[in-house]
Structures are given as structure tokens and as C-alpha cells.
Tab-separated table of C-alpha atoms in Angstrom:
chain	number	residue	atom	x	y	z
Y	1	MET	CA	94.909	92.753	112.357
Y	2	SER	CA	95.750	92.390	116.015
Y	3	THR	CA	93.005	91.762	118.543
Y	4	VAL	CA	94.741	94.230	120.848
Y	5	LEU	CA	94.383	96.983	118.241
Y	6	VAL	CA	90.683	96.274	117.850
Y	7	VAL	CA	90.101	96.236	121.610
Y	8	GLU	CA	92.027	99.503	122.041
Y	9	SER	CA	90.066	101.077	119.204
Y	10	VAL	CA	86.717	100.026	120.632
Y	11	ARG	CA	87.716	101.346	124.053
Y	12	ALA	CA	88.481	104.705	122.426
Y	13	LEU	CA	84.828	105.042	121.371
Y	14	SER	CA	82.225	106.880	123.411
Y	15	ALA	CA	80.030	104.849	125.751
Y	16	ALA	CA	77.043	105.331	123.433
Y	17	HIS	CA	79.003	104.051	120.444
Y	18	ARG	CA	80.298	101.022	122.344
Y	19	GLU	CA	76.777	100.267	123.579
Y	20	ILE	CA	75.213	100.412	120.117
Y	21	LEU	CA	77.910	98.223	118.557
Y	22	ASN	CA	77.513	95.743	121.402
Y	23	GLU	CA	73.769	95.530	120.848
Y	24	THR	CA	73.958	95.207	117.070
Y	25	VAL	CA	77.265	93.801	115.856
Y	26	LEU	CA	78.324	91.761	118.880
Y	27	SER	CA	74.888	90.579	120.032
Y	28	GLY	CA	73.572	90.100	116.508
Y	29	ARG	CA	70.403	92.083	117.107
Y	30	THR	CA	68.598	93.830	114.299
Y	31	VAL	CA	68.192	97.589	114.399
Y	32	ASN	CA	64.587	97.120	115.520
Y	33	GLU	CA	65.578	94.701	118.285
Y	34	ALA	CA	68.353	96.995	119.506
Y	35	ALA	CA	65.946	99.942	119.562
Y	36	GLU	CA	63.534	97.940	121.699
Y	37	VAL	CA	66.244	96.740	124.108
Y	38	LEU	CA	67.720	100.226	124.485
Y	39	GLY	CA	64.382	102.026	124.541
Y	40	ILE	CA	65.333	104.443	121.776
Y	41	PRO	CA	63.891	105.139	118.308
Y	42	VAL	CA	64.967	102.986	115.369
Y	43	GLU	CA	66.316	106.026	113.518
Y	44	THR	CA	68.532	106.826	116.517
Y	45	VAL	CA	69.939	103.300	116.438
Y	46	LYS	CA	70.664	103.604	112.714
Y	47	SER	CA	72.386	106.932	113.215
Y	48	ARG	CA	74.468	105.690	116.149
Y	49	VAL	CA	75.553	102.547	114.307
Y	50	TYR	CA	76.687	104.636	111.340
Y	51	LEU	CA	78.561	107.101	113.535
Y	52	ALA	CA	80.045	104.368	115.732
Y	53	LEU	CA	81.401	102.467	112.739
Y	54	ARG	CA	82.834	105.662	111.315
Y	55	ALA	CA	84.490	106.465	114.666
Y	56	LEU	CA	85.831	102.913	114.894
Y	57	ARG	CA	87.326	103.220	111.416
Y	58	VAL	CA	89.082	106.440	112.450
Y	59	ALA	CA	90.337	104.869	115.688
Y	60	LEU	CA	91.739	101.915	113.764
Y	61	GLU	CA	93.389	104.188	111.185
Y	62	GLU	CA	95.025	106.131	114.016
Y	63	ARG	CA	96.575	102.845	115.108
Y	64	GLY	CA	97.922	102.120	111.634
Y	65	VAL	CA	95.172	99.791	110.389
Y	66	THR	CA	93.964	100.545	106.869
Y	67	ALA	CA	91.404	98.872	104.676
């Protein structure tokens, strides 16, 4: 998979989805740590991570990347 495709796909996400993936996946924070950093409830972080990963999967599929 091309790095360019991943970068383009991440850029296609909403700001909230990019932020939550940055705080969890890229920064390696736990859900609890991300919730504290962002000042939002843990359940909101969980929901956003799920939705962000789903949106990222769709964005990648639109660019021809399949699992």
C-alpha cells in the first residue's frame, strides 16, 4: 500500500476523526488517556475511534485499497 494513498485517505476524514486517530493510533494513547487530553468522555472517544476507522476503511477502498 502506498503512503500517498494512506495520507490522502486520512486527509479525506473529518477533523474530529483525524484528531481522534492522531491521539490514539499515532500517539499511542489509550482511550482513557485520549479522553483526558481531549477533554471528552471515554465513550465518545470509543465511538469516534470506531467511526474514524470505518471512515478510513471506506476512504481507502475508494482509492482501490482492499483488505
